[in-house]
Amino acid sequence: MFSSRVPADLAVNGLSRAVADAYADGRPLIDLTLSNPTRAGFEYPDYLLSALADERGLKYEPSPFGLVSARQAVARDYARRGLTVSSDRIALTASTSEAYSLLFKLLADAGDDVLVPVPSYPLFDHLAQLDGVVLRRYELEYQNGWSIDVGSIERALSPSTRALLLVTPNNPTGSFVSRAELKQLQAICAQRNIALVADEVFADYQVRPGACVDAARVLDATDGLVFSLGGLSKTVGLPQIKLGWVAVAGASGLVDEALRRLELICDTYLSVSTPVQAALSELLTRGAAVRKQIQARIASNYRTLADRIEGVPSCSLLVADGGWSAIIRVPSIGTEEDLVVDLVGKGVLVHPGYFFDLPHESFLVVSLLPAEDQFSDGIDIVLRHFRNL
Ligand SMILES: Cc1ncc(COP(=O)(O)O)c(C=O)c1O
């Protein structure tokens, strides 16, 4: 009766069971997997959402890519980051996840494949499967910093490859694509006639000062076909508002063709509510106050982690340039699954490396978003576990 797009086995794993037990027993748990900014103790200005009551929200004037005023607001937000993008080349979506789904429909037939980085964002599996698209993986490698193994892209390509996906900065490695890497990726895409899709949802956040400025600029492309994804979830810490966007760049003929086709897809769903479109300019402007707090938080927590880990020789912190996560290499004394379940027993929840397909054991991934005192207490519990090894 059911499609194979949804996995038949939705079983709960050992970690989820341990967490549920801890909460059921009323045991306190410091959550270092927190990725929801609205639960991380930031001060959201009380006037932040007032623009949602704008009376333009009372009129329905369906427009596949969204209201011109809202698309212009996104173009201004790119300009804030030093990027020139015409509002004609911007389409609004209900989220970045939806943007992926729209682009899969635009670029791939059922059974075609797209290349995704490993380690990276675990939702790719579901996003692709729900659209009947196959994932093929290319690798990021770590040597005192992350880089893209371009050879692994060549190996992953197939005659059915339709797009190369990139997350910059990547979740959870925190690595931005470098200019040299981007050049190579663009050459591969041009040669194979495939699109480059860059998820830039974390582009505002750096843990290394200067990392945002050093990062490659995917939307400067004038050849091929390039998509940049962004959204309110991360840039102003408002995932519940449900608004993302796609910006398109590349050779003008290809861009026009892509926009014509994308317009039909967006017109079929018309999924972005009018009040949020009417409010978008204000949300992006006022949300800067939230972005500033998130930036300060992630930089401070990364520094705390770097300081604390110095006292624990068996553990090391992988170098990150940006994003909201950090990766800790820890001794392999059992499986990552057993380790994170043990840590839940000690009062802290962290992600095992395998959750993000980190290549071999043992790694822990922590969110840099929790309040500083919680973060510091949680990290102390994690590191105490390894102190005497
Ligand atoms: C790399 C990456 N892309 C996209 C998203 C989701 O964004 P949205 O809430 O706009 O769907 C996330 C959420 O964590 C993410 O880590």
CSV table of N, CA and C and ligand atoms in Angstrom, one decimal, residues 35 95-98 100 121 167 171 199 201-202 230-231 233-234 239 242-244, ligand 1:
chain,number,residue,atom,x,y,z
A,35,SER,N,19.8,22.4,18.2
A,35,SER,CA,20.0,23.2,16.9
A,35,SER,C,18.9,24.2,16.7
A,95,SER,N,11.1,26.8,3.1
A,95,SER,CA,12.2,26.4,3.9
A,95,SER,C,13.3,26.0,2.9
A,96,THR,N,14.5,25.8,3.5
A,96,THR,CA,15.6,25.3,2.6
A,96,THR,C,15.3,23.8,2.2
A,97,SER,N,14.7,23.1,3.2
A,97,SER,CA,14.4,21.7,2.8
A,97,SER,C,13.5,21.6,1.6
A,98,GLU,N,12.5,22.5,1.6
A,98,GLU,CA,11.6,22.6,0.4
A,98,GLU,C,12.4,23.0,-0.8
A,100,TYR,N,15.4,22.3,-1.6
A,100,TYR,CA,16.0,21.1,-2.1
A,100,TYR,C,15.0,20.3,-3.0
A,121,TYR,N,25.1,16.9,6.3
A,121,TYR,CA,23.8,17.0,6.9
A,121,TYR,C,23.0,15.7,6.7
A,167,VAL,N,27.7,22.1,0.8
A,167,VAL,CA,27.2,22.9,1.9
A,167,VAL,C,28.3,23.7,2.4
A,171,ASN,N,27.8,21.5,7.5
A,171,ASN,CA,27.3,21.0,8.8
A,171,ASN,C,27.6,19.5,8.8
A,199,ASP,N,24.3,25.0,-0.5
A,199,ASP,CA,23.5,25.3,0.7
A,199,ASP,C,24.4,26.3,1.5
A,201,VAL,N,23.1,28.2,4.1
A,201,VAL,CA,22.3,28.6,5.2
A,201,VAL,C,23.1,29.1,6.4
A,202,PHE,N,24.4,28.6,6.6
A,202,PHE,CA,25.2,29.1,7.7
A,202,PHE,C,26.2,30.1,7.3
A,230,GLY,N,19.3,29.7,0.9
A,230,GLY,CA,19.4,30.4,2.2
A,230,GLY,C,18.1,30.4,2.9
A,231,GLY,N,18.0,31.0,4.1
A,231,GLY,CA,16.7,31.0,4.7
A,231,GLY,C,16.7,31.7,6.1
A,233,SER,N,15.8,30.5,8.9
A,233,SER,CA,16.1,29.6,10.0
A,233,SER,C,17.4,29.9,10.7
A,234,LYS,N,18.5,30.1,9.9
A,234,LYS,CA,19.8,30.3,10.4
A,234,LYS,C,20.2,31.8,10.4
A,239,PRO,N,13.5,29.6,12.6
A,239,PRO,CA,13.1,28.5,11.8
A,239,PRO,C,11.5,28.3,11.7
A,242,LYS,N,9.3,29.8,8.7
A,242,LYS,CA,9.2,29.0,7.5
A,242,LYS,C,9.4,29.9,6.3
A,243,LEU,N,10.6,30.3,6.0
A,243,LEU,CA,10.9,31.0,4.8
A,243,LEU,C,12.3,30.7,4.4
A,244,GLY,N,12.5,30.3,3.2
A,244,GLY,CA,13.8,30.1,2.6
A,244,GLY,C,13.8,30.7,1.2
B,1,LIG,C1,23.0,22.4,6.1
B,1,LIG,C2,21.5,22.7,6.4
B,1,LIG,N1,20.7,23.0,5.4
B,1,LIG,C3,19.4,23.3,5.6
B,1,LIG,C4,18.9,23.2,6.9
B,1,LIG,C5,17.4,23.4,7.1
B,1,LIG,O1,17.0,24.7,6.9
B,1,LIG,P1,15.4,25.0,6.9
B,1,LIG,O2,15.0,25.1,8.3
B,1,LIG,O3,15.4,26.3,6.1
B,1,LIG,O4,14.8,23.9,6.1
B,1,LIG,C6,19.7,22.8,8.0
B,1,LIG,C7,19.1,22.7,9.3
B,1,LIG,O5,19.8,22.3,10.3
B,1,LIG,C8,21.1,22.5,7.7
B,1,LIG,O6,21.9,22.1,8.7
